[in-house]
Amino acid sequence: QVQLLEAGGGSVQAGGSLRLSCAASVFIASRHCMGWFRQAPGKEREAVATIYVGGGSTYYADSVKGRFNISQDNAKDTVYLQMNSLKPEDTAMYYCAAEYSGRYCSISRSWYDNWGQGTQVTVSA
């Protein structure tokens, strides 16, 4: 079992920035998938960004391209989500997720075996 520890959520005004972080409790593999998902009230959980750690390939949802950036710190086994130019529609609970058996990332929720507890991001107009 892998525990994912999140930090960085909060409340900001539109146009502001936040950086989310997600650290794995133990090292599992040098190559694995980590992703960020978000879920607003009454909405389905959706993929925001993914990164294949050790390979460097990334994915971004169209709604966040050019504003969000996903990155990794190999030494700390930590993934970050830098969120810039935040909009009210970015308001959601953000979750990090990890999958350790595949050779690529998926944007499907069912692909991921491990999930963080979620951190709330609220953007006011």
PDB file of C-alpha atoms in Angstrom:
ATOM      1  CA  GLN A   1       0.000   0.000   0.000  1.00  0.00           C
ATOM      2  CA  VAL A   2       1.205   3.468  -0.891  1.00  0.00           C
ATOM      3  CA  GLN A   3       0.032   6.570   0.922  1.00  0.00           C
ATOM      4  CA  LEU A   4      -0.044   9.840  -0.983  1.00  0.00           C
ATOM      5  CA  LEU A   5       0.398  12.998   1.067  1.00  0.00           C
ATOM      6  CA  GLU A   6      -0.958  16.217  -0.412  1.00  0.00           C
ATOM      7  CA  ALA A   7      -0.375  19.860   0.400  1.00  0.00           C
ATOM      8  CA  GLY A   8      -0.875  23.297  -1.113  1.00  0.00           C
ATOM      9  CA  GLY A   9      -4.621  23.741  -1.426  1.00  0.00           C
ATOM     10  CA  GLY A  10      -6.290  26.937  -0.378  1.00  0.00           C
ATOM     11  CA  SER A  11      -8.404  29.901  -1.388  1.00  0.00           C
ATOM     12  CA  VAL A  12      -7.247  32.521  -3.897  1.00  0.00           C
ATOM     13  CA  GLN A  13      -8.687  35.252  -6.064  1.00  0.00           C
ATOM     14  CA  ALA A  14      -9.068  34.852  -9.805  1.00  0.00           C
ATOM     15  CA  GLY A  15      -5.742  35.308 -11.537  1.00  0.00           C
ATOM     16  CA  GLY A  16      -3.783  34.003  -8.588  1.00  0.00           C
ATOM     17  CA  SER A  17      -1.550  30.970  -8.297  1.00  0.00           C
ATOM     18  CA  LEU A  18      -1.202  27.877  -6.153  1.00  0.00           C
ATOM     19  CA  ARG A  19       1.213  24.972  -6.139  1.00  0.00           C
ATOM     20  CA  LEU A  20      -0.007  21.561  -5.077  1.00  0.00           C
ATOM     21  CA  SER A  21       2.361  18.793  -4.040  1.00  0.00           C
ATOM     22  CA  CYS A  22       1.893  15.062  -3.609  1.00  0.00           C
ATOM     23  CA  ALA A  23       4.502  12.812  -2.030  1.00  0.00           C
ATOM     24  CA  ALA A  24       4.491   9.025  -1.976  1.00  0.00           C
ATOM     25  CA  SER A  25       5.150   7.352   1.357  1.00  0.00           C
ATOM     26  CA  VAL A  26       7.449   4.702  -0.120  1.00  0.00           C
ATOM     27  CA  PHE A  27       9.462   4.205  -3.280  1.00  0.00           C
ATOM     28  CA  ILE A  28       7.878   1.619  -5.557  1.00  0.00           C
ATOM     29  CA  ALA A  29       9.411   1.968  -9.010  1.00  0.00           C
ATOM     30  CA  SER A  30      11.638   4.324 -10.931  1.00  0.00           C
ATOM     31  CA  ARG A  31       9.030   4.548 -13.682  1.00  0.00           C
ATOM     32  CA  HIS A  32       5.384   5.026 -12.827  1.00  0.00           C
ATOM     33  CA  CYS A  33       2.413   7.233 -13.487  1.00  0.00           C
ATOM     34  CA  MET A  34       1.230  10.057 -11.283  1.00  0.00           C
ATOM     35  CA  GLY A  35      -1.683  12.308 -11.988  1.00  0.00           C
ATOM     36  CA  TRP A  36      -3.877  15.094 -10.710  1.00  0.00           C
ATOM     37  CA  PHE A  37      -7.657  14.885 -10.840  1.00  0.00           C
ATOM     38  CA  ARG A  38     -10.320  17.290  -9.680  1.00  0.00           C
ATOM     39  CA  GLN A  39     -13.959  17.018  -8.752  1.00  0.00           C
ATOM     40  CA  ALA A  40     -16.433  19.842  -8.300  1.00  0.00           C
ATOM     41  CA  PRO A  41     -19.783  19.371  -6.517  1.00  0.00           C
ATOM     42  CA  GLY A  42     -22.204  17.492  -8.745  1.00  0.00           C
ATOM     43  CA  LYS A  43     -19.502  16.777 -11.316  1.00  0.00           C
ATOM     44  CA  GLU A  44     -17.529  13.698 -12.263  1.00  0.00           C
ATOM     45  CA  ARG A  45     -13.906  13.442 -11.252  1.00  0.00           C
ATOM     46  CA  GLU A  46     -11.783  14.491 -14.220  1.00  0.00           C
ATOM     47  CA  ALA A  47      -8.121  14.281 -15.119  1.00  0.00           C
ATOM     48  CA  VAL A  48      -6.247  17.571 -14.981  1.00  0.00           C
ATOM     49  CA  ALA A  49      -2.682  16.491 -15.713  1.00  0.00           C
ATOM     50  CA  THR A  50      -0.552  13.354 -15.659  1.00  0.00           C
ATOM     51  CA  ILE A  51       3.148  12.637 -15.817  1.00  0.00           C
ATOM     52  CA  TYR A  52       5.009   9.411 -16.429  1.00  0.00           C
ATOM     53  CA  VAL A  53       7.786   9.585 -13.860  1.00  0.00           C
ATOM     54  CA  GLY A  54      11.060   8.391 -15.303  1.00  0.00           C
ATOM     55  CA  GLY A  55       9.864   9.004 -18.831  1.00  0.00           C
ATOM     56  CA  GLY A  56       8.745  12.603 -18.666  1.00  0.00           C
ATOM     57  CA  SER A  57       5.679  12.422 -20.900  1.00  0.00           C
ATOM     58  CA  THR A  58       2.827  14.631 -19.759  1.00  0.00           C
ATOM     59  CA  TYR A  59      -0.848  15.211 -20.407  1.00  0.00           C
ATOM     60  CA  TYR A  60      -2.962  18.296 -19.770  1.00  0.00           C
ATOM     61  CA  ALA A  61      -6.675  18.784 -20.019  1.00  0.00           C
ATOM     62  CA  ASP A  62      -7.586  21.386 -22.621  1.00  0.00           C
ATOM     63  CA  SER A  63      -9.117  23.577 -19.941  1.00  0.00           C
ATOM     64  CA  VAL A  64      -5.775  24.014 -18.144  1.00  0.00           C
ATOM     65  CA  LYS A  65      -3.237  24.016 -20.974  1.00  0.00           C
ATOM     66  CA  GLY A  66      -0.966  27.015 -20.773  1.00  0.00           C
ATOM     67  CA  ARG A  67      -1.968  27.699 -17.167  1.00  0.00           C
ATOM     68  CA  PHE A  68      -1.039  24.549 -15.226  1.00  0.00           C
ATOM     69  CA  ASN A  69       2.243  22.668 -15.160  1.00  0.00           C
ATOM     70  CA  ILE A  70       2.955  19.224 -13.730  1.00  0.00           C
ATOM     71  CA  SER A  71       6.482  18.375 -12.641  1.00  0.00           C
ATOM     72  CA  GLN A  72       8.390  15.865 -10.550  1.00  0.00           C
ATOM     73  CA  ASP A  73      11.154  15.748  -7.975  1.00  0.00           C
ATOM     74  CA  ASN A  74      12.836  12.382  -8.390  1.00  0.00           C
ATOM     75  CA  ALA A  75      14.826  12.613  -5.157  1.00  0.00           C
ATOM     76  CA  LYS A  76      11.678  13.135  -3.094  1.00  0.00           C
ATOM     77  CA  ASP A  77       9.311  11.050  -5.238  1.00  0.00           C
ATOM     78  CA  THR A  78       7.029  14.058  -5.278  1.00  0.00           C
ATOM     79  CA  VAL A  79       4.821  15.439  -8.019  1.00  0.00           C
ATOM     80  CA  TYR A  80       3.744  19.072  -8.221  1.00  0.00           C
ATOM     81  CA  LEU A  81       0.946  20.910  -9.929  1.00  0.00           C
ATOM     82  CA  GLN A  82       1.711  24.576 -10.498  1.00  0.00           C
ATOM     83  CA  MET A  83      -1.557  26.395 -11.141  1.00  0.00           C
ATOM     84  CA  ASN A  84      -1.414  29.886 -12.604  1.00  0.00           C
ATOM     85  CA  SER A  85      -4.055  32.319 -13.836  1.00  0.00           C
ATOM     86  CA  LEU A  86      -6.651  30.526 -11.763  1.00  0.00           C
ATOM     87  CA  LYS A  87     -10.305  30.896 -12.685  1.00  0.00           C
ATOM     88  CA  PRO A  88     -13.454  30.366 -10.605  1.00  0.00           C
ATOM     89  CA  GLU A  89     -14.207  27.292 -12.703  1.00  0.00           C
ATOM     90  CA  ASP A  90     -11.007  25.720 -11.357  1.00  0.00           C
ATOM     91  CA  THR A  91     -12.687  25.464  -7.961  1.00  0.00           C
ATOM     92  CA  ALA A  92     -12.770  21.798  -6.970  1.00  0.00           C
ATOM     93  CA  MET A  93     -11.350  19.145  -4.716  1.00  0.00           C
ATOM     94  CA  TYR A  94      -8.015  18.121  -6.199  1.00  0.00           C
ATOM     95  CA  TYR A  95      -6.691  14.585  -5.831  1.00  0.00           C
ATOM     96  CA  CYS A  96      -3.341  13.073  -6.667  1.00  0.00           C
ATOM     97  CA  ALA A  97      -3.148   9.491  -7.866  1.00  0.00           C
ATOM     98  CA  ALA A  98      -0.479   6.923  -8.680  1.00  0.00           C
ATOM     99  CA  GLU A  99      -0.238   3.722 -10.698  1.00  0.00           C
ATOM    100  CA  TYR A 100       2.867   1.550 -10.551  1.00  0.00           C
ATOM    101  CA  SER A 101       2.365  -1.373 -12.936  1.00  0.00           C
ATOM    102  CA  GLY A 102       1.813   0.290 -16.287  1.00  0.00           C
ATOM    103  CA  ARG A 103       4.167   1.675 -18.899  1.00  0.00           C
ATOM    104  CA  TYR A 104       2.108   4.752 -19.633  1.00  0.00           C
ATOM    105  CA  CYS A 105      -0.469   7.039 -18.070  1.00  0.00           C
ATOM    106  CA  SER A 106      -4.203   7.022 -18.517  1.00  0.00           C
ATOM    107  CA  ILE A 107      -6.753   9.746 -17.802  1.00  0.00           C
ATOM    108  CA  SER A 108      -9.281   7.189 -16.601  1.00  0.00           C
ATOM    109  CA  ARG A 109      -9.983   7.103 -12.859  1.00  0.00           C
ATOM    110  CA  SER A 110     -10.090   3.311 -12.914  1.00  0.00           C
ATOM    111  CA  TRP A 111      -6.458   3.162 -14.039  1.00  0.00           C
ATOM    112  CA  TYR A 112      -5.121   4.377 -10.713  1.00  0.00           C
ATOM    113  CA  ASP A 113      -4.663   2.158  -7.677  1.00  0.00           C
ATOM    114  CA  ASN A 114      -3.642   4.788  -5.144  1.00  0.00           C
ATOM    115  CA  TRP A 115      -5.278   8.086  -4.251  1.00  0.00           C
ATOM    116  CA  GLY A 116      -4.544  10.975  -1.972  1.00  0.00           C
ATOM    117  CA  GLN A 117      -7.046  12.391   0.474  1.00  0.00           C
ATOM    118  CA  GLY A 118      -7.828  15.418  -1.658  1.00  0.00           C
ATOM    119  CA  THR A 119      -7.121  19.099  -1.120  1.00  0.00           C
ATOM    120  CA  GLN A 120      -9.645  21.873  -1.690  1.00  0.00           C
ATOM    121  CA  VAL A 121      -8.920  24.662  -4.154  1.00  0.00           C
ATOM    122  CA  THR A 122     -11.299  27.602  -4.156  1.00  0.00           C
ATOM    123  CA  VAL A 123     -11.002  30.483  -6.612  1.00  0.00           C
ATOM    124  CA  SER A 124     -13.133  33.565  -6.055  1.00  0.00           C
ATOM    125  CA  ALA A 125     -14.086  36.097  -8.699  1.00  0.00           C
TER     126      ALA A 125
END
